[in-house]
Amino acid sequence: MPTIQNAYARLRARGFEVVSVSIDPDAATVARFRRDKQPMKWRHTLPPGGFEHPGVKAFQVTFLPRGVLLGRDGTVVAADDELRGEKLIPTVERA
């Protein structure tokens, strides 16, 4: 999470956005987590149906966490290991 927070702070002005998705069925638990443990200043969603939600299936989210980087045109330009740890910022900058 600190790597994502750093990338968001560093690259947001250049158009980088983060959308986090929680599969947790309890919105209150997610809100407390985001408020008390991991502040996330970006968009967040809790799709009804969790892993069965069409949007979740469209991005092939079958495990968590799953990272997917979309280009400005909406196409997937990177995913998973390319977006973890020290690889995140260079991958976004190349895209």
Tab-separated table of N, CA and C in Angstrom, residues 8 16 27-28 33 37 39 42 44 48-49 53 56 63 66 69 71 74 80 82 85 95:
chain	number	residue	atom	x	y	z
A	8	TYR	N	0.686	7.389	-6.328
A	8	TYR	CA	-0.471	8.271	-6.501
A	8	TYR	C	-0.089	9.720	-6.213
A	16	PHE	N	-2.382	10.059	-13.487
A	16	PHE	CA	-2.456	8.726	-12.885
A	16	PHE	C	-3.586	8.690	-11.863
A	27	ALA	N	-19.503	-3.024	3.952
A	27	ALA	CA	-19.004	-1.685	3.610
A	27	ALA	C	-18.466	-0.946	4.827
A	28	ALA	N	-19.072	-1.137	5.990
A	28	ALA	CA	-18.617	-0.448	7.202
A	28	ALA	C	-17.206	-0.893	7.590
A	33	PHE	N	-11.410	0.443	7.778
A	33	PHE	CA	-10.054	0.112	7.359
A	33	PHE	C	-9.425	1.288	6.613
A	37	LYS	N	-6.684	2.447	9.152
A	37	LYS	CA	-5.468	1.664	8.931
A	37	LYS	C	-4.723	2.032	7.655
A	39	PRO	N	-5.249	4.888	4.897
A	39	PRO	CA	-5.934	5.971	4.186
A	39	PRO	C	-5.696	5.862	2.681
A	42	TRP	N	-7.997	7.923	-3.012
A	42	TRP	CA	-8.484	7.735	-4.371
A	42	TRP	C	-9.862	7.106	-4.355
A	44	HIS	N	-12.816	4.410	-4.617
A	44	HIS	CA	-12.933	3.047	-4.097
A	44	HIS	C	-14.344	2.542	-4.383
A	48	PRO	N	-21.362	-5.042	-5.848
A	48	PRO	CA	-22.273	-6.053	-5.311
A	48	PRO	C	-22.014	-7.395	-5.989
A	49	GLY	N	-21.973	-8.433	-5.195
A	49	GLY	CA	-21.716	-9.758	-5.748
A	49	GLY	C	-20.253	-10.159	-5.716
A	53	HIS	N	-19.365	-10.122	-9.749
A	53	HIS	CA	-19.787	-8.883	-10.406
A	53	HIS	C	-19.188	-8.840	-11.821
A	56	VAL	N	-15.854	-7.005	-12.118
A	56	VAL	CA	-14.755	-7.750	-11.506
A	56	VAL	C	-14.320	-8.876	-12.448
A	63	PHE	N	-8.066	-13.142	-7.698
A	63	PHE	CA	-7.276	-13.135	-6.471
A	63	PHE	C	-7.057	-11.683	-6.058
A	66	ARG	N	-5.019	-7.564	-6.864
A	66	ARG	CA	-4.783	-7.671	-8.307
A	66	ARG	C	-4.594	-6.269	-8.837
A	69	LEU	N	-3.242	-1.937	-14.837
A	69	LEU	CA	-2.977	-0.577	-15.286
A	69	LEU	C	-3.620	-0.390	-16.652
A	71	GLY	N	-4.353	2.123	-19.894
A	71	GLY	CA	-3.861	3.286	-20.600
A	71	GLY	C	-4.964	4.326	-20.717
A	74	GLY	N	-8.093	3.147	-22.262
A	74	GLY	CA	-8.865	2.097	-21.605
A	74	GLY	C	-8.344	0.690	-21.814
A	80	ASP	N	-0.511	-7.132	-12.580
A	80	ASP	CA	0.075	-7.993	-11.563
A	80	ASP	C	1.531	-7.656	-11.233
A	82	GLU	N	4.083	-6.648	-12.769
A	82	GLU	CA	4.642	-5.419	-13.338
A	82	GLU	C	4.292	-4.189	-12.495
A	85	GLY	N	5.573	-3.327	-5.920
A	85	GLY	CA	6.806	-2.811	-5.330
A	85	GLY	C	7.488	-1.772	-6.194
A	95	ALA	N	4.218	3.753	-19.447
A	95	ALA	CA	2.907	3.714	-20.099
A	95	ALA	C	2.462	5.117	-20.447
